Short mmCIF file of C-alpha atoms in Angstrom, two decimals:
data_model
loop_
_atom_site.label_atom_id
_atom_site.label_comp_id
_atom_site.label_asym_id
_atom_site.label_seq_id
_atom_site.Cartn_x
_atom_site.Cartn_y
_atom_site.Cartn_z
CA UNK A 7 43.82 124.03 -41.75
CA UNK A 8 41.56 127.41 -40.51
CA UNK A 9 40.17 129.00 -43.28
CA UNK A 10 40.10 132.99 -43.62
CA UNK A 11 36.17 133.04 -42.56
CA UNK A 12 37.09 130.95 -39.36
CA UNK A 13 39.46 133.78 -38.18
CA UNK A 14 38.03 136.04 -34.60
CA UNK A 15 37.77 138.53 -37.36
CA UNK A 16 36.23 137.39 -39.70
CA UNK A 17 33.31 135.77 -37.38
CA UNK A 18 33.31 139.84 -35.81
CA UNK A 19 31.92 140.63 -38.83
CA UNK A 20 29.75 138.36 -39.94
CA UNK A 21 28.37 138.24 -36.68
CA UNK A 22 27.59 142.29 -36.94
CA UNK A 23 26.51 141.94 -40.69
CA UNK A 24 23.73 139.62 -38.86
CA UNK A 25 22.79 141.98 -36.44
CA UNK A 26 22.24 144.74 -39.03
CA UNK A 27 18.36 145.10 -39.67
CA UNK A 28 18.53 143.71 -43.71
CA UNK A 29 16.87 146.53 -45.91
CA UNK A 30 13.81 145.08 -48.43
CA UNK A 31 13.89 144.40 -51.92
CA UNK A 32 14.15 146.77 -54.81
CA UNK A 33 13.34 149.56 -51.31
CA UNK A 34 16.18 150.11 -49.19
CA UNK A 35 14.09 150.34 -46.53
CA UNK A 36 14.93 147.98 -43.17
CA UNK A 37 12.70 144.57 -43.09
CA UNK A 38 11.54 145.98 -39.41
CA UNK A 39 10.01 149.51 -40.71
CA UNK A 40 7.01 148.07 -41.10
CA UNK A 41 6.44 145.96 -38.23
CA UNK A 42 7.12 149.73 -36.39
CA UNK A 43 4.33 151.30 -38.64
CA UNK A 44 2.17 148.63 -37.64
CA UNK A 45 2.22 149.13 -34.05
CA UNK A 46 -0.24 151.21 -32.20
CA UNK A 47 0.55 154.68 -30.35
CA UNK A 48 0.00 154.72 -26.52
CA UNK A 49 -0.07 158.06 -25.68
CA UNK A 50 -3.71 159.91 -26.48
CA UNK A 51 -2.06 162.71 -27.63
CA UNK A 52 0.36 160.36 -30.49
CA UNK A 53 -2.98 158.92 -31.61
CA UNK A 54 -4.73 162.84 -31.90
CA UNK A 55 -2.39 163.55 -33.98
CA UNK A 56 -1.79 161.08 -36.30
CA UNK A 57 -5.63 161.35 -37.20
CA UNK A 58 -5.39 165.11 -37.79
CA UNK A 59 -1.91 164.37 -39.22
CA UNK A 60 -2.50 161.88 -41.82
CA UNK A 61 -5.99 163.04 -43.58
CA UNK A 62 -4.50 166.32 -44.11
CA UNK A 63 -0.42 164.62 -45.17
CA UNK A 64 -3.64 163.04 -47.63
CA UNK A 65 -5.38 166.17 -49.28
CA UNK A 66 -1.67 167.58 -49.40
CA UNK A 67 -0.34 164.60 -51.65
CA UNK A 68 -3.59 164.87 -53.77
CA UNK A 69 -3.30 168.98 -53.96
CA UNK A 70 0.11 168.58 -55.25
CA UNK A 71 -0.71 165.49 -58.05
CA UNK A 72 -4.05 166.57 -58.96
CA UNK A 73 -5.05 170.62 -57.59
CA UNK A 74 -8.42 170.07 -59.55
CA UNK A 75 -9.63 166.91 -57.20
CA UNK A 76 -6.95 166.62 -54.34
CA UNK A 77 -9.90 164.37 -52.64
CA UNK A 78 -9.47 162.00 -55.77
CA UNK A 79 -13.69 162.23 -55.53
CA UNK A 80 -13.61 161.97 -59.86
CA UNK A 81 -10.39 159.42 -59.94
CA UNK A 82 -10.35 155.66 -60.63
CA UNK A 83 -10.09 154.86 -56.61
CA UNK A 84 -10.59 157.41 -53.48
CA UNK A 85 -6.87 157.53 -52.12
CA UNK A 86 -7.70 159.73 -50.01
CA UNK A 87 -8.86 157.07 -47.80
CA UNK A 88 -6.40 155.17 -47.16
CA UNK A 89 -5.41 157.58 -44.45
CA UNK A 90 -8.81 156.84 -42.82
CA UNK A 91 -8.98 153.39 -43.00
CA UNK A 92 -5.31 153.02 -42.09
CA UNK A 93 -6.18 154.82 -38.52
CA UNK A 94 -9.07 152.22 -38.35
CA UNK A 95 -7.31 149.42 -38.46
CA UNK A 96 -4.14 151.39 -36.24
CA UNK A 97 -6.93 152.58 -33.55
CA UNK A 98 -10.13 150.94 -33.87
CA UNK A 99 -13.34 152.69 -35.95
CA UNK A 100 -13.28 155.99 -33.65
CA UNK A 101 -10.38 157.08 -35.38
CA UNK A 102 -11.94 156.32 -38.24
CA UNK A 103 -14.10 158.41 -38.28
CA UNK A 104 -12.25 161.35 -36.33
CA UNK A 105 -9.93 160.43 -39.55
CA UNK A 106 -12.99 160.70 -42.13
CA UNK A 107 -14.24 163.77 -40.33
CA UNK A 108 -10.92 165.34 -41.41
CA UNK A 109 -11.46 164.61 -44.92
CA UNK A 110 -15.45 166.42 -44.88
CA UNK A 111 -13.92 169.20 -43.27
CA UNK A 112 -10.97 169.37 -46.16
CA UNK A 113 -13.77 169.20 -49.16
CA UNK A 114 -15.96 171.96 -46.91
CA UNK A 115 -13.05 174.07 -47.08
CA UNK A 116 -11.75 173.55 -50.70
CA UNK A 117 -15.63 173.74 -51.87
CA UNK A 118 -16.10 176.62 -50.28
CA UNK A 119 -19.83 178.24 -51.19
CA UNK A 120 -20.34 175.15 -53.74
CA UNK A 121 -22.26 173.10 -50.68
CA UNK A 122 -25.02 171.93 -53.04
CA UNK A 123 -22.63 169.54 -55.16
CA UNK A 124 -22.02 167.35 -52.20
CA UNK A 125 -20.17 163.96 -53.23
CA UNK A 126 -23.12 161.86 -50.41
CA UNK A 127 -21.88 158.38 -52.04
CA UNK A 128 -18.17 159.38 -51.80
CA UNK A 129 -18.26 160.01 -48.40
CA UNK A 130 -20.97 157.01 -47.62
CA UNK A 131 -19.23 154.64 -49.32
CA UNK A 132 -15.81 155.99 -47.15
CA UNK A 133 -17.65 155.42 -44.12
CA UNK A 134 -18.41 152.15 -44.57
CA UNK A 135 -15.23 151.17 -45.61
CA UNK A 136 -13.82 152.68 -42.48
CA UNK A 137 -16.36 151.29 -39.98
CA UNK A 138 -16.54 147.92 -41.43
CA UNK A 139 -12.32 148.05 -41.63
CA UNK A 140 -12.76 149.48 -37.66
CA UNK A 141 -14.82 146.99 -36.28
CA UNK A 142 -12.26 144.00 -37.85
CA UNK A 143 -9.41 145.94 -36.56
CA UNK A 144 -11.70 146.06 -32.63
CA UNK A 145 -12.35 142.05 -33.42
CA UNK A 146 -8.55 141.52 -33.21
CA UNK A 147 -7.69 144.02 -30.97
CA UNK A 148 -9.29 142.72 -28.03
CA UNK A 149 -8.45 138.94 -29.11
CA UNK A 150 -4.86 139.92 -29.25
CA UNK A 151 -5.29 142.00 -25.07
CA UNK A 152 -7.22 138.66 -24.22
CA UNK A 153 -3.80 136.47 -25.55
CA UNK A 154 -1.27 138.70 -23.85
CA UNK A 155 -3.17 138.94 -20.98
CA UNK A 156 -3.25 134.60 -20.77
CA UNK A 157 0.45 135.05 -21.89
CA UNK A 158 1.41 137.35 -18.94
CA UNK A 159 -0.61 134.96 -16.64
CA UNK A 160 1.11 131.81 -18.00
CA UNK A 161 4.77 133.68 -17.23
CA UNK A 162 3.73 134.76 -14.33
CA UNK A 163 2.82 130.81 -13.20
CA UNK A 164 5.70 129.77 -15.26
CA UNK A 165 8.10 131.87 -12.95
CA UNK A 166 6.42 131.07 -9.49
CA UNK A 167 6.49 127.19 -10.59
CA UNK A 168 10.18 127.81 -11.81
CA UNK A 169 10.58 129.62 -8.09
CA UNK A 170 8.31 125.98 -6.54
CA UNK A 171 10.60 124.56 -8.15
CA UNK A 172 14.11 125.80 -7.34
CA UNK A 173 12.78 125.65 -3.80
CA UNK A 174 12.01 121.55 -3.68
CA UNK A 175 15.38 120.97 -5.12
CA UNK A 176 17.14 123.03 -2.37
CA UNK A 177 14.32 120.37 0.26
CA UNK A 178 15.47 118.06 -1.27
CA UNK A 179 18.97 118.65 -1.36
CA UNK A 180 18.71 119.32 2.54
CA UNK A 181 16.53 116.52 3.04
CA UNK A 182 18.98 114.25 1.13
CA UNK A 183 21.74 115.36 3.81
CA UNK A 184 19.58 114.63 6.46
CA UNK A 185 19.18 110.80 5.33
CA UNK A 186 22.79 110.62 5.40
CA UNK A 187 23.91 112.00 8.06
CA UNK A 188 20.42 110.09 10.11
CA UNK A 189 20.13 106.81 7.82
CA UNK A 190 17.23 106.22 10.34
CA UNK A 191 14.00 107.96 11.97
CA UNK A 192 13.20 108.47 15.72
CA UNK A 193 10.70 106.07 15.10
CA UNK A 194 13.08 103.25 14.05
CA UNK A 195 15.14 104.49 16.40
CA UNK A 196 13.32 103.79 19.06
CA UNK A 197 11.93 100.47 17.79
CA UNK A 198 15.40 99.18 17.39
CA UNK A 199 15.62 99.74 20.79
CA UNK A 200 12.69 97.52 22.01
CA UNK A 201 14.97 94.73 20.95
CA UNK A 202 18.15 96.24 22.00
CA UNK A 203 18.05 93.93 25.01
CA UNK A 204 16.30 90.64 24.16
CA UNK A 205 19.71 90.05 21.18
CA UNK A 206 21.19 86.45 21.07
CA UNK A 207 24.03 86.84 23.67
CA UNK A 208 21.82 88.47 26.64
CA UNK A 209 22.26 91.88 28.26
CA UNK A 210 25.99 92.37 28.13
CA UNK A 211 25.13 93.22 24.06
CA UNK A 212 22.62 95.43 24.65
CA UNK A 213 25.33 98.31 26.00
CA UNK A 214 26.66 97.88 22.68
CA UNK A 215 23.37 97.58 20.20
CA UNK A 216 22.78 101.44 21.84
CA UNK A 217 26.52 102.27 21.14
CA UNK A 218 25.26 101.66 17.32
CA UNK A 219 22.42 102.76 17.56
CA UNK A 220 23.19 106.29 18.66
CA UNK A 221 26.29 106.02 16.44
CA UNK A 222 24.08 105.79 13.44
CA UNK A 223 21.65 108.77 14.93
CA UNK A 224 23.44 110.78 16.76
CA UNK A 225 26.60 110.68 14.49
CA UNK A 226 28.95 109.89 17.47
CA UNK A 227 32.41 109.28 16.52
CA UNK A 228 34.21 108.01 20.05
CA UNK A 229 31.75 107.01 23.14
CA UNK A 230 32.14 104.63 26.12
CA UNK A 231 29.70 103.27 28.18
CA UNK A 232 30.18 103.16 31.78
CA UNK A 233 28.22 101.19 34.67
CA UNK A 234 27.93 103.02 37.73
CA UNK A 235 27.91 101.96 41.38
CA UNK A 236 27.26 103.29 44.11
CA UNK A 237 27.62 107.67 42.31
CA UNK A 238 30.82 105.77 41.32
CA UNK A 239 31.26 105.32 37.52
CA UNK A 240 33.59 101.90 36.28
CA UNK A 241 36.43 102.35 35.20
CA UNK A 242 37.13 100.15 32.21
CA UNK A 243 33.91 100.37 29.72
CA UNK A 244 31.14 98.20 29.24
CA UNK A 245 30.79 99.07 26.02
CA UNK A 246 32.49 101.76 23.33
CA UNK A 247 33.33 102.29 19.73
CA UNK A 248 36.27 104.63 17.63
CA UNK A 249 39.60 105.00 19.52
CA UNK A 250 38.64 105.22 23.23
CA UNK A 251 41.25 105.88 25.73
CA UNK A 252 39.49 105.32 28.99
CA UNK A 253 37.84 106.90 31.61
CA UNK A 254 39.17 110.16 33.81
CA UNK A 255 37.38 109.70 36.66
CA UNK A 256 38.69 113.22 37.78
CA UNK A 257 37.30 115.10 34.71
CA UNK A 258 34.86 117.65 35.25
CA UNK A 259 31.94 117.34 32.93
CA UNK A 260 32.07 113.48 34.56
CA UNK A 261 31.62 115.07 38.06
CA UNK A 262 29.04 117.01 36.73
CA UNK A 263 26.59 114.58 35.35
CA UNK A 264 27.56 112.18 38.33
CA UNK A 265 27.08 114.60 40.99
CA UNK A 266 23.62 116.51 38.97
CA UNK A 267 22.11 113.02 37.48
CA UNK A 268 21.32 114.72 34.25
CA UNK A 269 23.11 115.67 30.71
CA UNK A 270 26.30 118.03 30.42
CA UNK A 271 27.99 118.80 27.86
CA UNK A 272 30.61 120.77 27.19
CA UNK A 273 29.46 124.82 25.68
CA UNK A 274 28.03 124.67 29.44
CA UNK A 275 28.71 127.63 31.25
CA UNK A 276 29.75 125.57 34.49
CA UNK A 277 32.21 123.53 32.61
CA UNK A 278 33.63 126.92 29.68
CA UNK A 279 36.08 127.56 31.34
CA UNK A 280 37.79 123.95 32.75
CA UNK A 281 39.90 121.61 30.81
CA UNK A 282 37.68 118.33 29.87
CA UNK A 283 38.70 116.37 27.41
CA UNK A 284 34.83 114.82 27.15
CA UNK A 285 32.06 116.70 24.60
CA UNK A 286 28.92 114.99 26.61
CA UNK A 287 28.44 113.18 29.45
CA UNK A 288 24.96 111.53 29.94
CA UNK A 289 24.06 109.40 32.65
CA UNK A 290 21.08 106.79 32.24
CA UNK A 291 18.31 106.72 34.58
CA UNK A 292 14.99 105.30 34.40
CA UNK A 293 11.77 106.67 35.85
CA UNK A 294 12.99 105.65 40.08
CA UNK A 295 16.25 107.93 39.91
CA UNK A 296 18.27 105.05 39.80
CA UNK A 297 21.51 105.42 38.14
CA UNK A 298 22.87 102.19 35.59
CA UNK A 299 25.33 104.24 34.22
CA UNK A 300 27.35 106.25 32.42
CA UNK A 301 27.79 107.78 28.41
CA UNK A 302 30.47 110.40 27.64
CA UNK A 303 31.28 111.40 24.24
CA UNK A 304 34.74 111.78 23.64
CA UNK A 305 34.60 112.66 19.80
CA UNK A 306 31.97 113.46 17.47
CA UNK A 307 31.33 115.83 14.18
CA UNK A 308 31.30 119.67 15.24
CA UNK A 309 27.99 120.21 13.46
CA UNK A 310 25.96 117.16 15.35
CA UNK A 311 26.89 118.94 18.91
CA UNK A 312 23.65 120.75 18.92
CA UNK A 313 20.23 121.17 21.18
CA UNK A 314 18.09 118.26 18.63
CA UNK A 315 21.04 116.05 19.06
CA UNK A 316 22.13 116.02 22.17
CA UNK A 317 18.42 116.08 23.10
CA UNK A 318 17.70 112.91 20.80
CA UNK A 319 20.87 111.87 22.89
CA UNK A 320 18.72 111.88 26.35
CA UNK A 321 15.12 110.22 24.45
CA UNK A 322 16.95 107.18 23.94
CA UNK A 323 19.19 106.97 27.08
CA UNK A 324 15.47 107.81 28.98
CA UNK A 325 14.60 104.97 26.50
CA UNK A 326 17.02 102.23 27.31
CA UNK A 327 17.44 102.55 30.65
CA UNK A 328 13.13 102.54 31.20
CA UNK A 329 13.19 99.01 29.28
CA UNK A 330 15.48 97.61 31.43
CA UNK A 331 13.20 97.83 34.70
CA UNK A 332 9.39 97.24 33.12
CA UNK A 333 7.68 95.47 35.20
CA UNK A 334 9.02 97.78 37.86
CA UNK A 335 7.55 100.70 36.37
CA UNK A 336 3.99 99.10 35.29
CA UNK A 337 3.69 97.35 38.30
CA UNK A 338 1.68 100.83 39.67
CA UNK A 339 -0.73 100.83 37.12
CA UNK A 340 -1.37 97.24 37.07
CA UNK A 341 -2.39 96.53 40.14
CA UNK A 342 -4.94 99.66 40.38
CA UNK A 343 -6.00 98.64 37.04
CA UNK A 344 -5.57 94.60 36.44
CA UNK A 345 -6.85 94.68 32.84
CA UNK A 346 -4.48 96.64 31.58
CA UNK A 347 -1.78 94.70 29.55
CA UNK A 348 1.24 95.59 31.10
CA UNK A 349 3.31 96.32 27.73
CA UNK A 350 0.65 99.48 27.83
CA UNK A 351 1.35 100.49 30.77
CA UNK A 352 4.74 100.28 31.17
CA UNK A 353 4.54 102.12 27.28
CA UNK A 354 2.78 104.83 29.35
CA UNK A 355 4.90 105.19 32.59
CA UNK A 356 8.40 105.39 30.37
CA UNK A 357 6.72 108.08 28.00
CA UNK A 358 5.60 110.26 30.77
CA UNK A 359 8.97 109.73 31.74
CA UNK A 360 9.91 111.32 28.84
CA UNK A 361 7.75 113.96 28.42
CA UNK A 362 8.97 114.92 31.42
CA UNK A 363 12.74 115.08 30.97
CA UNK A 364 13.05 115.98 27.40
CA UNK A 365 9.71 117.83 26.61
CA UNK A 366 8.30 114.89 23.32
CA UNK A 367 5.16 114.84 24.35
CA UNK A 368 2.63 111.62 23.43
CA UNK A 369 -1.03 111.12 22.65
CA UNK A 370 -3.63 108.45 23.26
CA UNK A 371 -6.32 108.26 21.00
CA UNK A 372 -9.38 106.09 22.19
CA UNK A 373 -12.06 104.88 20.05
CA UNK A 374 -15.50 104.43 21.41
CA UNK A 375 -16.90 101.26 19.28
CA UNK A 376 -20.60 100.79 19.68
CA UNK A 377 -22.61 98.11 19.58
CA UNK A 378 -23.34 98.05 15.46
CA UNK A 379 -19.25 98.33 15.05
CA UNK A 380 -18.26 94.60 17.22
CA UNK A 381 -21.11 93.39 15.16
CA UNK A 382 -19.04 93.67 12.33
CA UNK A 383 -15.78 92.86 13.73
CA UNK A 384 -13.89 96.35 13.53
CA UNK A 385 -12.03 95.99 16.77
CA UNK A 386 -9.29 93.38 15.29
CA UNK A 387 -9.14 95.00 11.66
CA UNK A 388 -8.45 98.66 13.77
CA UNK A 389 -5.55 96.93 15.60
CA UNK A 390 -4.24 95.74 12.28
CA UNK A 391 -3.91 99.18 11.77
CA UNK A 392 -1.86 100.20 14.00
CA UNK A 393 1.81 102.12 14.01
CA UNK A 394 4.70 99.65 14.78
CA UNK A 395 5.54 101.47 18.24
CA UNK A 396 1.46 101.98 19.25
CA UNK A 397 0.45 100.43 22.09
CA UNK A 398 -3.59 99.08 21.88
CA UNK A 399 -5.40 98.31 25.05
CA UNK A 400 -9.24 96.77 24.33
CA UNK A 401 -10.85 97.53 27.18
CA UNK A 402 -14.44 95.63 28.00
CA UNK A 403 -17.19 97.61 28.38
CA UNK A 404 -21.62 96.50 28.65
CA UNK A 405 -22.46 97.07 25.24
CA UNK A 406 -19.42 98.45 23.82
CA UNK A 407 -15.83 98.25 23.62
CA UNK A 408 -13.03 101.50 23.85
CA UNK A 409 -9.19 100.92 22.24
CA UNK A 410 -7.26 103.20 23.39
CA UNK A 411 -3.89 103.57 20.83
CA UNK A 412 -1.29 105.13 22.75
CA UNK A 413 1.35 106.91 20.02
CA UNK A 414 5.00 107.79 21.23
CA UNK A 415 6.05 110.77 20.17
CA UNK A 416 2.71 112.72 18.91
CA UNK A 417 1.24 115.08 19.34
CA UNK A 418 -2.85 116.08 18.84
CA UNK A 419 -1.88 116.57 15.25
CA UNK A 420 -0.73 112.95 15.00
CA UNK A 421 -4.15 112.08 16.64
CA UNK A 422 -5.77 113.79 13.81
CA UNK A 423 -3.92 112.29 11.13
CA UNK A 424 -4.69 108.93 12.97
CA UNK A 425 -8.53 109.33 12.81
CA UNK A 426 -8.28 111.35 9.43
CA UNK A 427 -6.58 108.27 8.31
CA UNK A 428 -9.18 105.78 10.23
CA UNK A 429 -12.06 107.73 8.36
CA UNK A 430 -10.66 106.97 4.79
CA UNK A 431 -10.06 103.52 5.81
CA UNK A 432 -13.78 103.40 7.00
CA UNK A 433 -15.08 105.07 3.70
CA UNK A 434 -12.84 102.68 1.51
CA UNK A 435 -14.30 99.82 2.93
CA UNK A 436 -17.76 100.17 3.61
CA UNK A 437 -19.01 103.59 2.27
CA UNK A 438 -19.97 104.99 5.78
CA UNK A 439 -18.68 107.36 8.05
CA UNK A 440 -17.16 106.54 11.44
CA UNK A 441 -19.52 107.79 13.25
CA UNK A 442 -22.21 105.57 10.99
CA UNK A 443 -20.06 102.83 11.30
CA UNK A 444 -20.41 103.14 15.73
CA UNK A 445 -17.45 104.65 15.95
CA UNK A 446 -16.23 107.51 17.70
CA UNK A 447 -13.14 108.93 18.27
CA UNK A 448 -11.43 110.63 22.36
CA UNK A 449 -8.14 112.67 22.24
CA UNK A 450 -6.82 112.59 25.05
CA UNK A 451 -3.56 113.48 26.70
CA UNK A 452 -1.35 111.55 28.53
CA UNK A 453 -0.35 113.33 32.25
CA UNK A 454 3.52 112.89 32.69
CA UNK A 455 2.82 113.49 36.48
CA UNK A 456 0.91 111.25 37.20
CA UNK A 457 -0.27 108.82 34.33
CA UNK A 458 -2.51 106.25 36.55
CA UNK A 459 -4.92 109.46 36.31
CA UNK A 460 -4.75 108.91 32.14
CA UNK A 461 -5.88 104.95 32.71
CA UNK A 462 -8.90 106.91 35.00
CA UNK A 463 -9.99 108.53 31.72
CA UNK A 464 -9.97 105.67 29.44
CA UNK A 465 -11.80 103.97 31.71
CA UNK A 466 -14.18 106.65 32.25
CA UNK A 467 -15.27 106.61 28.67
CA UNK A 468 -15.73 102.99 28.72
CA UNK A 469 -17.63 103.27 31.82
CA UNK A 470 -19.34 106.33 30.80
#
């Protein structure tokens, strides 16, 4: 049962009492009054005023208490000197000296004509006391300023760290959402596509595997793959996902994709004003321009229909269809350079085709290994450091070798990161740099128009 003290009125009254400043015992003064007196003024006029008024007030009290000795020169304790001492404590030795000068001026004014009786020890002792107090005051004020400056710096750093933590949290949430939407990276998707045509059951399962991969990476909810022959798509889908209701060959988006041989989507100006039941129609073209099939997307999330997702669909389809004609793609390079591995030539041709169609670049790092590197058996060790999608071609030359590392979907920054990783590996392995170990890297930008030129440049590096 609630007591009277638990009522809202009682709580407000208690809070009000707690908010009021409590008085010092026996004085009736609030506790924070002495704290306010200890706070030094910052305005110069206030400081000068206190320097003049406090000693004058002390002398006035002395006149009221003992008119015959207002400065308490003959008294047991020189009370007027408390004013310069307080000034020295608040503002330092200069303010204390100013207060002592006011006391001296008061003595001279009160003892006009009797300056021969000047109390030397009285003023000497007072000045020594004021100087000592002022020196300690200056020392502690300097320490206080340093502490306040340090505290201000720490507060600013804390505020900066809080903001950085907040931004990092937002970035982490964004990455988490992206990870939920796209559970695999682009390299994982390309690695899975390499084995899509070699699954158990033959090539008939490859289109279904490709659709599953596209649904995971590009968030396709309803789509189908149709075989294409002589520019016409088969009515029966070779693979489908979702509640697919069949191909409508007269659909304007389908006709446009088959005629142009390019990916078409509903937001394009050509089809925006036409009645279409599909969101995306993308042909499967290889490097030679042959059309293997047609991907039609009937349903996908609204926010997934963006340029990045469309570029990803086109890249995966191109990578997949190029893999169906591996030997044909590699043949032009292998005929001219028989020592080039077919898989390396195939990947070079396929990545050049991807660069032309999707503007996604790749990069080649050619590691020139001198004789001292060959004596340490470094080439096979470096080959084991390649990434999953990288292809390596070891070019033999008199007295040296060249390891050509083809990095799909990479650029100059990717090459620099790979070289830096090799540099760290070499330092950890033998406490040497790449140059000291006899390894000299070269970064080669593949020629997307004529991939054979890239192989020629690699041969020129090896036989220079």
